[in-house]
Coordinates of N, CA, C and O in Angstrom, one line a residue:
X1336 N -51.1 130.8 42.1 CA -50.7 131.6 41.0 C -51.9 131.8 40.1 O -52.5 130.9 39.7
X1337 N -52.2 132.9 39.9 CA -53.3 133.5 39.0 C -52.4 133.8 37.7 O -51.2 134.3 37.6
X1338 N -53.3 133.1 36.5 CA -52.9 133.5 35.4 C -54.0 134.3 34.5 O -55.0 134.5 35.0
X1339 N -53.9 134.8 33.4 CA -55.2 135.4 32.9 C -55.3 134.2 31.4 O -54.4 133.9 30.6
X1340 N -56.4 133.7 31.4 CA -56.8 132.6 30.5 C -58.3 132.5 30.0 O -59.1 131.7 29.5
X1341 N -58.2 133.9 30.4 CA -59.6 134.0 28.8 C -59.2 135.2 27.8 O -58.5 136.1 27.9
X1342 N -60.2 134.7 26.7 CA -60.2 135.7 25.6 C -60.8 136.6 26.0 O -61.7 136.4 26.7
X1343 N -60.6 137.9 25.7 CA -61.3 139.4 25.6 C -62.4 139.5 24.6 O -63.3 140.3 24.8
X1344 N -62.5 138.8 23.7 CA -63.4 139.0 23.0 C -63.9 137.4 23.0 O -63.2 136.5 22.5
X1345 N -64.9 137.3 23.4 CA -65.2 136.1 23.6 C -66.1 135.1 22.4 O -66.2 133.9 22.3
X1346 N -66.5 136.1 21.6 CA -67.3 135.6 20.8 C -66.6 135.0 19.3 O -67.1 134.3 18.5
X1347 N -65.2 135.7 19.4 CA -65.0 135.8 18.1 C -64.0 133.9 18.2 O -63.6 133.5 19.3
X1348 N -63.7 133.0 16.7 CA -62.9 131.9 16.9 C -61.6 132.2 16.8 O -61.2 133.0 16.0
X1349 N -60.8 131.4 17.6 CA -59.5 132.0 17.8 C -58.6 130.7 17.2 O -58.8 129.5 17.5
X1350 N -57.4 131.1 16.1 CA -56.9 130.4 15.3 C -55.6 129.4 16.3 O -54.9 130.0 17.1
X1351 N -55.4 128.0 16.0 CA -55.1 127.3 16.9 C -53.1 128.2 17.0 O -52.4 128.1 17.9
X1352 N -52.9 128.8 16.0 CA -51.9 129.5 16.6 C -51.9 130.9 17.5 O -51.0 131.5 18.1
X1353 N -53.1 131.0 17.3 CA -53.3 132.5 18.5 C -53.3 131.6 19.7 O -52.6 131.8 20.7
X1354 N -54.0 130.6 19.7 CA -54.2 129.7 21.0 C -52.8 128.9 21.4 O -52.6 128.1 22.3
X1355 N -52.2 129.1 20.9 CA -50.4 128.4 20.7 C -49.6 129.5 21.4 O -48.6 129.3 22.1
X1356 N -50.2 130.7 21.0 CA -49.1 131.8 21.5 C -49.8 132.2 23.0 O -49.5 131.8 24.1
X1357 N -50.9 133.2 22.8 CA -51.5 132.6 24.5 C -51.0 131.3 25.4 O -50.7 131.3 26.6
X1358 N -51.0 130.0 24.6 CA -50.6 129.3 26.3 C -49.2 129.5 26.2 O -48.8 129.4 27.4
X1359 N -48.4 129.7 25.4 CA -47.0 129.7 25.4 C -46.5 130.9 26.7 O -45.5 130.9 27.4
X1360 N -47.7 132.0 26.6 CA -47.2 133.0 27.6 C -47.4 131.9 28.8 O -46.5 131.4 29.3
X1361 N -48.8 131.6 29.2 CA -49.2 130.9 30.5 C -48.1 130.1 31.1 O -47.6 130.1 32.2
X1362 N -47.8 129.4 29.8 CA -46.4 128.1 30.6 C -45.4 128.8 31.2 O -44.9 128.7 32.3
X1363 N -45.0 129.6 30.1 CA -43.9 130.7 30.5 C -44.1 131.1 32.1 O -43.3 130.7 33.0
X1364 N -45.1 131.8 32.5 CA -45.6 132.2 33.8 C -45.4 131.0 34.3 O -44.5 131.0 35.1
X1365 N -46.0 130.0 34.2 CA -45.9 128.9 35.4 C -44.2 128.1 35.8 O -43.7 127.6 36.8
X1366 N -43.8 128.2 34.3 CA -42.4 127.5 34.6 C -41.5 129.2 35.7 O -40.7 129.3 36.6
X1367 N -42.0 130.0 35.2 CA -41.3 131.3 36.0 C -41.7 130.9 37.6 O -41.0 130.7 38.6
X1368 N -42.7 130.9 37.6 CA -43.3 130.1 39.4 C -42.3 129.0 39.9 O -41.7 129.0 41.0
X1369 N -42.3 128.3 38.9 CA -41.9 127.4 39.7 C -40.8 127.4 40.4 O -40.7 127.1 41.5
X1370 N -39.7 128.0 39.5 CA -38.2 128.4 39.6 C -38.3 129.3 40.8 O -37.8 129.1 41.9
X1371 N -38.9 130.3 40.6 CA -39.2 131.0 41.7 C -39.2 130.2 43.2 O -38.2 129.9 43.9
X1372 N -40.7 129.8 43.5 CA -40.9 128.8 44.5 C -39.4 127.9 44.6 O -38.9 127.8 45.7
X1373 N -39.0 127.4 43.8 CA -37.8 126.2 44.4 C -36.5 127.2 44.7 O -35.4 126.7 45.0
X1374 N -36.6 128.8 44.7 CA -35.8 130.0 45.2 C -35.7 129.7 46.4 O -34.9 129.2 47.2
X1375 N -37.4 130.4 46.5 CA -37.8 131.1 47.9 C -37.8 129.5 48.9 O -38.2 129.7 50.0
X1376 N -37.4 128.3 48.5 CA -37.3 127.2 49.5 C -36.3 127.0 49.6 O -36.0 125.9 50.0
X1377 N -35.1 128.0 49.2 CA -33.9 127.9 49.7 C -33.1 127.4 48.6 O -32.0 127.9 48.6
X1378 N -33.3 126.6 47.7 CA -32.4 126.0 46.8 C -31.9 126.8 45.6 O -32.5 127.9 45.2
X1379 N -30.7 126.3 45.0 CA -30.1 127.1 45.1 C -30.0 127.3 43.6 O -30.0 126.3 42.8
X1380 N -29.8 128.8 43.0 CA -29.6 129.0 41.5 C -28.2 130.0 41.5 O -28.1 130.7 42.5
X1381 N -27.7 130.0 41.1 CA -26.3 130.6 40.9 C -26.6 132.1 39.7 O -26.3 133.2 40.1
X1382 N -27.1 131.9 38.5 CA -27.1 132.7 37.3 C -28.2 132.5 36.7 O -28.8 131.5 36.8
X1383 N -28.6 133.6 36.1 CA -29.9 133.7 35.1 C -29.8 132.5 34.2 O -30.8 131.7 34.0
X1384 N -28.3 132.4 33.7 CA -28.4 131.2 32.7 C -29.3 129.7 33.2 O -30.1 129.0 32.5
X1385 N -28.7 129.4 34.6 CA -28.9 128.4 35.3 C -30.8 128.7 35.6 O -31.8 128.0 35.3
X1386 N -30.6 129.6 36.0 CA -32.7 129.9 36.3 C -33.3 129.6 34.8 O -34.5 129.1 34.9
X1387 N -32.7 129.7 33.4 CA -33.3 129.4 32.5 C -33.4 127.9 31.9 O -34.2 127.5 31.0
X1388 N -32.4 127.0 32.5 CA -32.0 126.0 32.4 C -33.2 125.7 33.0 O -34.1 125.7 32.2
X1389 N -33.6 125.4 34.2 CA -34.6 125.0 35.5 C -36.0 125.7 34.0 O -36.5 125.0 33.1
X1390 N -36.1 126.5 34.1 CA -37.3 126.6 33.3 C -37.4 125.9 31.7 O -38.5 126.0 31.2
X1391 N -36.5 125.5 31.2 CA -36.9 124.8 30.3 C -36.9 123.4 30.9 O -37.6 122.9 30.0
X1392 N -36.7 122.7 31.7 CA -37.0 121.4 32.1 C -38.8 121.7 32.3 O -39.8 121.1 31.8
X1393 N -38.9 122.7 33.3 CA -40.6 123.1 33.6 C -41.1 122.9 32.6 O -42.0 122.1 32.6
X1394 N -40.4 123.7 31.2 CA -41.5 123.9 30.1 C -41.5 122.7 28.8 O -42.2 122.6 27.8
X1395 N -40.3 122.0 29.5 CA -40.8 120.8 28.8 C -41.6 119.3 29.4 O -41.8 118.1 29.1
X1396 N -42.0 120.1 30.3 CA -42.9 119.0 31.1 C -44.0 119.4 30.7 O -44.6 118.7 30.0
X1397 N -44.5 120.9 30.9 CA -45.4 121.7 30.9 C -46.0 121.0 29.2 O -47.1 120.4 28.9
X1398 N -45.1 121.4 28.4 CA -45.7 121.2 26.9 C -46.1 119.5 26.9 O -47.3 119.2 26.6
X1399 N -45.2 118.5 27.2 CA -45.5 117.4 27.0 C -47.1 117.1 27.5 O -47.7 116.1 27.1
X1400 N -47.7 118.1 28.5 CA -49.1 117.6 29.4 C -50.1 118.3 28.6 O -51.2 117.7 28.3
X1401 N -49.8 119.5 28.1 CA -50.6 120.4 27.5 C -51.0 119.2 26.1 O -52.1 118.7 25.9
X1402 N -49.7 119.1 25.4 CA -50.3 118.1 24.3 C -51.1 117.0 24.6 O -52.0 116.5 23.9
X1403 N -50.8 116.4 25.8 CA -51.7 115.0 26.4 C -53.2 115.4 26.6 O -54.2 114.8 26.2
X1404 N -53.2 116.9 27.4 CA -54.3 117.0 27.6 C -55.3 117.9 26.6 O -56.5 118.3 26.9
X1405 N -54.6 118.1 25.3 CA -55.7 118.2 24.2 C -55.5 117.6 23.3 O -55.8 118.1 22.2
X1406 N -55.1 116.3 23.3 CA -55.0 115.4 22.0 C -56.2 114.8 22.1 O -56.2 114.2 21.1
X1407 N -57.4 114.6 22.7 CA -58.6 114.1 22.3 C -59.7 114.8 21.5 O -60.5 114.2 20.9
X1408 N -59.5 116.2 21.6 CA -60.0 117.4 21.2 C -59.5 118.1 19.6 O -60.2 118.9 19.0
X1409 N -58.1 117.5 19.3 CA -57.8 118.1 18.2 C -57.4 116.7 17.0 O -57.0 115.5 17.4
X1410 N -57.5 117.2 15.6 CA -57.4 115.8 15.0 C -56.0 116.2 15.1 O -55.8 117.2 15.7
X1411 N -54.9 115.3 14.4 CA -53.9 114.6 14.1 C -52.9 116.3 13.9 O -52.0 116.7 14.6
X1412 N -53.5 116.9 12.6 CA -53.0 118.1 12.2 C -53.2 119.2 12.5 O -52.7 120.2 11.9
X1413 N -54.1 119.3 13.5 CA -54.6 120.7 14.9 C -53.4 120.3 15.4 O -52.4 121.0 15.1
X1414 N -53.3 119.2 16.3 CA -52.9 118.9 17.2 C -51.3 119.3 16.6 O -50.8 120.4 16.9
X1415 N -50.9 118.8 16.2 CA -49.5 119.5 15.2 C -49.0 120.8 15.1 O -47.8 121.2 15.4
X1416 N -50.2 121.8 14.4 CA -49.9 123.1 14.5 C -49.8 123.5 15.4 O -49.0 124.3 15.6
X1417 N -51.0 123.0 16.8 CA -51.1 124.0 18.0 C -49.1 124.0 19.0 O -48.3 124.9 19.3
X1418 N -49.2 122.5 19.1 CA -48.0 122.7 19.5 C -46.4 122.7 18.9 O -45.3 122.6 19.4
X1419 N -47.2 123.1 17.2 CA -45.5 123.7 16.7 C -45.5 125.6 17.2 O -44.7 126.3 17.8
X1420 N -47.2 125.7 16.5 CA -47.4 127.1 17.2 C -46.6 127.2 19.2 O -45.7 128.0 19.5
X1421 N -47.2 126.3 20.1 CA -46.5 126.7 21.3 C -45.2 126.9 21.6 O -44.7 127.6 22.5
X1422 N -44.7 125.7 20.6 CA -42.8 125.7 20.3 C -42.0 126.4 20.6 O -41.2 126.6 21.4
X1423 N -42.9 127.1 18.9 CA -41.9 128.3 18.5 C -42.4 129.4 19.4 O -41.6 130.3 19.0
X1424 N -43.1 129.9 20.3 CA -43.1 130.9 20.6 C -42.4 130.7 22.0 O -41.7 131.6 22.5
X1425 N -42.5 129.7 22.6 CA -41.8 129.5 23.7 C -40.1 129.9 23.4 O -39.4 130.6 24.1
X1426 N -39.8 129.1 22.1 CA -38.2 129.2 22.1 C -37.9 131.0 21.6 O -36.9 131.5 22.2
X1427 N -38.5 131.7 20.8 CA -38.7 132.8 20.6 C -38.8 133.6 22.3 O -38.3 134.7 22.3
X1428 N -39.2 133.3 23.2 CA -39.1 134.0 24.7 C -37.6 133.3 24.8 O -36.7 134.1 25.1
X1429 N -37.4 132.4 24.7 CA -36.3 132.3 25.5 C -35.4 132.6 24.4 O -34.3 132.1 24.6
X1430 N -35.4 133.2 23.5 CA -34.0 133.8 22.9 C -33.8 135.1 23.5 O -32.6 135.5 23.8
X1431 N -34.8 135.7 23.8 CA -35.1 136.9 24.5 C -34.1 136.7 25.3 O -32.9 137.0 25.2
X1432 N -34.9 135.9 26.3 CA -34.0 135.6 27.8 C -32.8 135.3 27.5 O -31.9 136.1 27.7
X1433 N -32.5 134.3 27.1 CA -31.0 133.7 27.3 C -30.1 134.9 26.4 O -28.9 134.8 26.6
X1434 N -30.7 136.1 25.4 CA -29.9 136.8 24.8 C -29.4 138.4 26.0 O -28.6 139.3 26.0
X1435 N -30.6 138.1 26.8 CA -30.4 139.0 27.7 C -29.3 139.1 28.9 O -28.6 139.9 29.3
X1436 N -29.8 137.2 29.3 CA -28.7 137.0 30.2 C -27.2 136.6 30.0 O -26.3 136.7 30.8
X1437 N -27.4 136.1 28.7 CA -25.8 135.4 28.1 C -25.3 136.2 26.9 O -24.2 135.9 26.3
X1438 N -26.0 137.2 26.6 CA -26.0 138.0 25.9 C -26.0 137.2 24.4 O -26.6 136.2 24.3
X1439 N -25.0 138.1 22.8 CA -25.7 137.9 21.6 C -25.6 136.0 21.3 O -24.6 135.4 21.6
X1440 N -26.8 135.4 20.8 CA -26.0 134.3 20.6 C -28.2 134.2 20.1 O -29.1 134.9 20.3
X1441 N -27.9 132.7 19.3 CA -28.9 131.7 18.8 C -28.9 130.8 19.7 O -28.0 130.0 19.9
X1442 N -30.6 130.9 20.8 CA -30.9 130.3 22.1 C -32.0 129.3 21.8 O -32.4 128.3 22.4
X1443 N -32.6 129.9 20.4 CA -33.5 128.5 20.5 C -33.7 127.1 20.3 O -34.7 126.4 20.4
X1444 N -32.5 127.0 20.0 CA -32.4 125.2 20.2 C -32.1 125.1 21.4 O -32.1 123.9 21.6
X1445 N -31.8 125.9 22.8 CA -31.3 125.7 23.6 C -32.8 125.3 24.5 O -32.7 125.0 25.7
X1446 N -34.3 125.5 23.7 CA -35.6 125.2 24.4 C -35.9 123.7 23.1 O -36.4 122.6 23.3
X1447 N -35.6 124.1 22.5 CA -36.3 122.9 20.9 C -35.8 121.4 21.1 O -36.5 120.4 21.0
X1448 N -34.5 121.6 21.4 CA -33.8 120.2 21.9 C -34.6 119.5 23.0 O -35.3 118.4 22.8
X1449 N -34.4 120.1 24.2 CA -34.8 119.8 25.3 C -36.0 119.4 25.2 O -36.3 118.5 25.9
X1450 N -37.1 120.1 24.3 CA -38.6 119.7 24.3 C -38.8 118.5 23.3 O -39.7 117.7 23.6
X1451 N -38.2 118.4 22.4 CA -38.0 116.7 21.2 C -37.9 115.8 22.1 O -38.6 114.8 22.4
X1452 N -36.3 116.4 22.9 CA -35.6 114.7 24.0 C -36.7 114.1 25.2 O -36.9 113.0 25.5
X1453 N -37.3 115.5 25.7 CA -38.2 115.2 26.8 C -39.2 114.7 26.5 O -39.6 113.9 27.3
X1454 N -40.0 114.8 25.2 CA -40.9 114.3 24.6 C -41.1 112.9 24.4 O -41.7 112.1 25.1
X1455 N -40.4 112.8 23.6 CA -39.8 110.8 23.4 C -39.9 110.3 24.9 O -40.8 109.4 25.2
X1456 N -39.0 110.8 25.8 CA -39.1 110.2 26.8 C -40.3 109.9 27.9 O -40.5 108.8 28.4
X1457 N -41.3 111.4 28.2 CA -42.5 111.5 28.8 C -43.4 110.5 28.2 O -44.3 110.1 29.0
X1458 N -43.4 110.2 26.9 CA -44.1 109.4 26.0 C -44.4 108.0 27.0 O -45.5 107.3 27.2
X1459 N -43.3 107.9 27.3 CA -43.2 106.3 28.4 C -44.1 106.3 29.5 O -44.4 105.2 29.9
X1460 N -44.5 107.2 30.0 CA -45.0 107.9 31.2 C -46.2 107.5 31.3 O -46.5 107.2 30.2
X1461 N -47.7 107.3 32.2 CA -48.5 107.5 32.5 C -49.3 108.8 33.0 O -48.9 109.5 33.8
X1462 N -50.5 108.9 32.3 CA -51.0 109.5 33.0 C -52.7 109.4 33.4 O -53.4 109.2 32.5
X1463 N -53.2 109.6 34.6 CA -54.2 109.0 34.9 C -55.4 110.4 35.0 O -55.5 111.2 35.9
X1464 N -56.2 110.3 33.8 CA -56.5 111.6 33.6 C -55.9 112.9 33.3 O -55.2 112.8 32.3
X1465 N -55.8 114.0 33.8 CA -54.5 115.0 33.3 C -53.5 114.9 34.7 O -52.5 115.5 34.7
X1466 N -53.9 114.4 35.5 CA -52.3 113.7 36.6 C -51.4 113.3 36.2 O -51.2 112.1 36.4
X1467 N -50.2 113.9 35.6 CA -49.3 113.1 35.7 C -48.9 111.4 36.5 O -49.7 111.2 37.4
X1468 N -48.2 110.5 36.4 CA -48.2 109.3 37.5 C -47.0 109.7 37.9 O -46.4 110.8 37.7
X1469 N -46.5 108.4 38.9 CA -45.3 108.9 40.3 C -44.4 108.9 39.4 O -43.5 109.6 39.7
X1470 N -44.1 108.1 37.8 CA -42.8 108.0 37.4 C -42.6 109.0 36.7 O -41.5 109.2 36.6
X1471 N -43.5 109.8 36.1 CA -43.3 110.8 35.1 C -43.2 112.4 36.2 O -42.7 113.5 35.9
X1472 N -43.5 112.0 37.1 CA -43.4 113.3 38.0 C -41.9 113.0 38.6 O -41.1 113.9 38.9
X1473 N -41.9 112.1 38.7 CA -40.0 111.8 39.8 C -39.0 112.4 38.2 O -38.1 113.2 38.3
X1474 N -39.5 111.5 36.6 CA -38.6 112.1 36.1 C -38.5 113.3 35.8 O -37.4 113.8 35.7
X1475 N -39.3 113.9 35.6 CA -39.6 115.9 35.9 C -38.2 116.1 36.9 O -37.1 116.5 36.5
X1476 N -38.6 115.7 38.3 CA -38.1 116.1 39.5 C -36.8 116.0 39.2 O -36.1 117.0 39.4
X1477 N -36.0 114.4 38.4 CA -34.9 114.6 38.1 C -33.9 115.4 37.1 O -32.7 115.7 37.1
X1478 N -34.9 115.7 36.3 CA -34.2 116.6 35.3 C -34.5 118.1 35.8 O -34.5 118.9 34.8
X1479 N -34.8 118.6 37.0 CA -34.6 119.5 37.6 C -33.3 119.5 38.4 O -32.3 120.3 38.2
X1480 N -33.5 118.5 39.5 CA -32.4 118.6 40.2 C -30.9 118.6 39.4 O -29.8 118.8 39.9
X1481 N -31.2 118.3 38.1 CA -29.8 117.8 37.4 C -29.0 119.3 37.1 O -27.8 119.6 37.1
X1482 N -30.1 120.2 36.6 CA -29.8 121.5 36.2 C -29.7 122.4 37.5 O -29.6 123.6 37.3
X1483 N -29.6 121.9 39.0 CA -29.8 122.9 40.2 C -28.5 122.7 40.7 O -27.7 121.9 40.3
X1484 N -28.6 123.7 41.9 CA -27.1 124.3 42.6 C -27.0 122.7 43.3 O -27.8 121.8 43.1
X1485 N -25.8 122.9 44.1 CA -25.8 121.3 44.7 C -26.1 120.9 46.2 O -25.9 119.9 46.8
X1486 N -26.7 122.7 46.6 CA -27.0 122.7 48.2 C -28.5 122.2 48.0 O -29.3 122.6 47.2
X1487 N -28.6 121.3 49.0 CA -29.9 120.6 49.3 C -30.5 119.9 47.9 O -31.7 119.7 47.6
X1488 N -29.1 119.5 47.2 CA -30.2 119.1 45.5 C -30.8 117.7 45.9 O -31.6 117.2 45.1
X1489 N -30.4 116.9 47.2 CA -31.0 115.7 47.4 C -32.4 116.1 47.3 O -33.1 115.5 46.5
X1490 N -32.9 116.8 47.8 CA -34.5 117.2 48.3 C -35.3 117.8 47.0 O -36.5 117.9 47.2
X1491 N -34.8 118.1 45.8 CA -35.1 119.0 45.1 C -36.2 117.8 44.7 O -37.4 118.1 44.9
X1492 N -35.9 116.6 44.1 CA -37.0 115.8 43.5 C -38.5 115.6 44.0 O -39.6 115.4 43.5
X1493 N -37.9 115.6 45.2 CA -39.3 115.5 45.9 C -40.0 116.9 46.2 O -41.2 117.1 46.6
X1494 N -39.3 117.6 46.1 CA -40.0 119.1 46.2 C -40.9 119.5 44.8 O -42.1 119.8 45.0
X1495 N -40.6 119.4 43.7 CA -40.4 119.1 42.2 C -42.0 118.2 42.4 O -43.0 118.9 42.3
X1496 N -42.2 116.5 42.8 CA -42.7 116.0 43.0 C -44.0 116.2 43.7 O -45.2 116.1 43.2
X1497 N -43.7 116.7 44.8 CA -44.6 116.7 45.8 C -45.5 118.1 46.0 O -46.6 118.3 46.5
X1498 N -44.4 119.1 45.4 CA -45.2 120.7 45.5 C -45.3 121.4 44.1 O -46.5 121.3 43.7
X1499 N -44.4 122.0 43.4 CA -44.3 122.3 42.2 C -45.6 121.3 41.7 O -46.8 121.5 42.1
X1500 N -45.5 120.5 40.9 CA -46.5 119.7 40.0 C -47.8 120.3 40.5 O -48.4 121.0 39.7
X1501 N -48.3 120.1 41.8 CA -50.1 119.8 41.4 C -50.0 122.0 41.5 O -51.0 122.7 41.4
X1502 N -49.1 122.2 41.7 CA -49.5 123.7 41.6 C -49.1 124.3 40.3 O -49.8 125.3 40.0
X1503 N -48.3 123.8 39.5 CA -48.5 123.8 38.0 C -49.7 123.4 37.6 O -50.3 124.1 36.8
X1504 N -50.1 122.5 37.9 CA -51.7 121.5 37.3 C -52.8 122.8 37.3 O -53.5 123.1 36.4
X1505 N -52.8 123.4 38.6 CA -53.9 124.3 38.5 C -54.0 125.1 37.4 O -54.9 125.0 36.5
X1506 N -53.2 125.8 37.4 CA -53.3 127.1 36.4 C -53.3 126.5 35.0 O -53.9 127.1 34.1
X1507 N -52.6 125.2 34.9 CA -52.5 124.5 33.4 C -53.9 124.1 33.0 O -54.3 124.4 31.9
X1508 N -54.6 123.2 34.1 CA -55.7 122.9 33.8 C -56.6 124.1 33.6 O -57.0 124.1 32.4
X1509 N -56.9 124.8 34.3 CA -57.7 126.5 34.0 C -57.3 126.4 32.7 O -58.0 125.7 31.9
X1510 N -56.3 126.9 32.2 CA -56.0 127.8 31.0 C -56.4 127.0 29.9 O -57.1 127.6 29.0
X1511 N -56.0 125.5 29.7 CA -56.6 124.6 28.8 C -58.0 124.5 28.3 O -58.4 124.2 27.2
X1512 N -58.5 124.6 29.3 CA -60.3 124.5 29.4 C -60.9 126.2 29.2 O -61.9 126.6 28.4
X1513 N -60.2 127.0 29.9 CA -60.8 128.7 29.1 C -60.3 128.3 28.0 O -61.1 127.8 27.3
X1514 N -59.1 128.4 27.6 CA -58.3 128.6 26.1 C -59.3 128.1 24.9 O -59.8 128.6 23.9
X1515 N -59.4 126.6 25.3 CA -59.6 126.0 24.2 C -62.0 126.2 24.4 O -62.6 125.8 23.5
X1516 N -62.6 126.7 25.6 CA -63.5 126.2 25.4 C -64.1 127.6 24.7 O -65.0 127.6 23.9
X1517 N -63.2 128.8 25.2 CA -63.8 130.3 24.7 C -62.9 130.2 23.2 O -63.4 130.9 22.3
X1518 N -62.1 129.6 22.9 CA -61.4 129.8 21.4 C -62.5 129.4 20.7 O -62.9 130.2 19.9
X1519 N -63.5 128.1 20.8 CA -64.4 127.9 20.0 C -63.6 126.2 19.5 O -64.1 125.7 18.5
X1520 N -62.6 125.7 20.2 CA -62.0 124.6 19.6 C -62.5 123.1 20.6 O -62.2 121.9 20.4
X1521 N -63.1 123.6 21.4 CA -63.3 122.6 22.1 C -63.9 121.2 21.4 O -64.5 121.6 20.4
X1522 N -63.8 120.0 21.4 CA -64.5 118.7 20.6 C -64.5 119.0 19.2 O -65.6 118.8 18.7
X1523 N -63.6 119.3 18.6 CA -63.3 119.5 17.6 C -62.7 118.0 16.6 O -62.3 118.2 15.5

């Protein structure tokens, strides 16, 4: 998956919420992959609702790694804004979506929740450099399969585990390292 993850203007400093809203598209794109990919392997989504469901588990994995892998880089209160900035724009797309697919209603707690609960929890997790470890990727896996159709959901974790993750990793790692080294925030 190609994403686009540099600035156009490269010279100029880019404010840690422009850099909030940029990766918020990127994750967007990669949690959209993934759902995708666990399509085209046959498994099974029923409704747009349910395809959005599967992408907020993505993008609450996705945000929990993003924050790990620039908390060395930003102090205490960067680190805060960037990912209240990625938050809110994420849950801002999925109002879009979920208003599109479920039509009128208030969708963004239906991303905000999920990314607090997931949070706490991934916290427990290891990670060995920006790798996720086996427990924090099986728990991904399971809070995928939990939101999937029920043909072949035995397999979904390890699909989740074994494929999805290091092909999320790529494009995540890219976009962290353009984002933050062309924003001008790098070692900050």
């Amino acid at each position: 998956m190609r994403v686009k993850s540099k600035w156009n203007l490269k010279d100029r400093e880019r404010s840690l919420p422009e850099t909030g809203s940029a990766m918020a598209f990127i994750l967007w794109r990669i949690a959209q992959q993934g759902t995708l990919n666990l399509e085209n392997e046959g498994f099974q989504t029923d409704t747009n609702a349910q395809r959005l469901d599967i992408i907020t588990e993505f993008l609450a994995f996705l945000v929990h790694l993003v924050d790990r892998m620039t908390a060395e880089n930003l102090t205490q209160e960067q680190r805060q804004e960037f990912i209240t900035s990625l938050a809110c724009h994420l849950a801002d797309t999925m109002q879009e979506n979920r208003s599109d697919a479920q039509g009128k209603g208030e969708y963004r707690q239906s991303l905000i929740k999920p990314l607090n609960e997931r949070a706490a929890d991934y916290a427990g997790f290891s990670c060995t450099g920006n790798e996720p470890g086996f427990a924090f990727r099986r728990y991904f896996g399971e809070n995928v399969r939990a939101v999937m159709g029920e043909k072949d959901n035995k397999w979904i974790t390890d699909q989740v585990m074994d494929i999805e993750v290091p092909e999320a990793l790529k494009p995540l790692t890219k976009a962290i390292r353009d984002l933050f080294t062309t924003a001008g925030q790098q070692n900050k």
